Amino acid sequence: MSKSSTQALIVGVVAKPRIESARDLVVQLLAWLRERNINSVVGSDIASELTDAELGSAAIVDREKVAAGADIVVVLGGDGT
């Protein structure tokens, strides 16, 4: 089902906690999304590692609920398994 032009895309962001390179990518991704007025939802585990300025207007939810609140999910910092 496609979204109508009045519905906003929501991008979920999940990252492996305590991995600096993943954290840095999350910060860059959230900034990129903000610049394009794209809504985002972030797992609380990684959100706790970010400043309010880095989070911007991203919604924060339990990691397990990110997918339920997003149209697409970006996963960063996996270990390859």
Short mmCIF file of C-alpha atoms in Angstrom, two decimals:
data_model
loop_
_atom_site.label_atom_id
_atom_site.label_comp_id
_atom_site.label_asym_id
_atom_site.label_seq_id
_atom_site.Cartn_x
_atom_site.Cartn_y
_atom_site.Cartn_z
CA MET A 1 0.00 0.00 0.00
CA SER A 2 1.44 3.35 -0.94
CA LYS A 3 1.24 6.42 1.24
CA SER A 4 -0.78 9.40 0.14
CA SER A 5 1.04 12.66 -0.44
CA THR A 6 -0.28 13.98 2.88
CA GLN A 7 1.26 11.20 4.97
CA ALA A 8 4.83 11.63 6.19
CA LEU A 9 7.48 8.96 5.87
CA ILE A 10 8.89 7.76 9.20
CA VAL A 11 12.39 6.27 9.27
CA GLY A 12 13.30 4.04 12.20
CA VAL A 13 16.91 4.01 13.33
CA VAL A 14 18.42 1.10 15.25
CA ALA A 15 22.10 0.84 16.14
CA LYS A 16 24.35 -1.33 18.21
CA PRO A 17 24.84 0.50 21.53
CA ARG A 18 28.28 1.55 22.74
CA ILE A 19 29.86 1.33 19.28
CA GLU A 20 31.30 4.77 18.51
CA SER A 21 31.27 4.33 14.74
CA ALA A 22 27.59 3.33 14.83
CA ARG A 23 26.79 6.29 17.09
CA ASP A 24 28.53 8.66 14.68
CA LEU A 25 26.53 7.26 11.76
CA VAL A 26 23.28 7.68 13.70
CA VAL A 27 24.12 11.35 14.32
CA GLN A 28 24.85 11.87 10.61
CA LEU A 29 21.71 10.01 9.53
CA LEU A 30 19.44 11.95 11.90
CA ALA A 31 20.90 15.25 10.66
CA TRP A 32 20.36 14.14 7.04
CA LEU A 33 16.75 13.20 7.78
CA ARG A 34 16.10 16.51 9.59
CA GLU A 35 17.48 18.51 6.66
CA ARG A 36 14.90 16.79 4.46
CA ASN A 37 12.03 17.12 6.94
CA ILE A 38 11.77 13.34 7.28
CA ASN A 39 10.43 12.09 10.60
CA SER A 40 12.46 9.57 12.56
CA VAL A 41 12.07 7.21 15.47
CA VAL A 42 15.09 6.01 17.45
CA GLY A 43 15.61 3.16 19.89
CA SER A 44 15.97 4.32 23.48
CA ASP A 45 19.23 2.41 23.90
CA ILE A 46 21.07 4.47 21.29
CA ALA A 47 19.10 7.65 22.07
CA SER A 48 20.55 7.60 25.59
CA GLU A 49 24.00 8.07 24.01
CA LEU A 50 22.99 11.18 22.03
CA THR A 51 22.52 14.80 23.02
CA ASP A 52 19.18 16.55 22.62
CA ALA A 53 20.66 18.53 19.73
CA GLU A 54 21.79 15.34 18.00
CA LEU A 55 18.37 13.74 18.47
CA GLY A 56 16.49 16.79 17.25
CA SER A 57 12.81 15.93 16.88
CA ALA A 58 13.33 12.16 16.65
CA ALA A 59 10.79 10.15 18.60
CA ILE A 60 12.32 7.81 21.17
CA VAL A 61 10.82 4.36 21.80
CA ASP A 62 11.96 1.02 23.16
CA ARG A 63 14.25 -0.68 20.65
CA GLU A 64 11.73 -3.49 20.18
CA LYS A 65 9.07 -0.98 19.10
CA VAL A 66 11.06 0.96 16.48
CA ALA A 67 9.78 -1.14 13.56
CA ALA A 68 6.15 -0.75 14.65
CA GLY A 69 6.44 3.04 14.44
CA ALA A 70 8.35 3.25 11.17
CA ASP A 71 7.79 2.79 7.46
CA ILE A 72 11.41 1.74 6.95
CA VAL A 73 14.15 0.84 9.43
CA VAL A 74 17.88 1.53 9.06
CA VAL A 75 20.10 -0.75 11.15
CA LEU A 76 23.67 0.35 11.90
CA GLY A 77 26.60 -1.29 13.67
CA GLY A 78 25.72 -4.95 13.40
CA ASP A 79 28.36 -7.58 14.02
CA GLY A 80 27.73 -9.43 10.77
CA THR A 81 25.85 -12.41 12.21
#
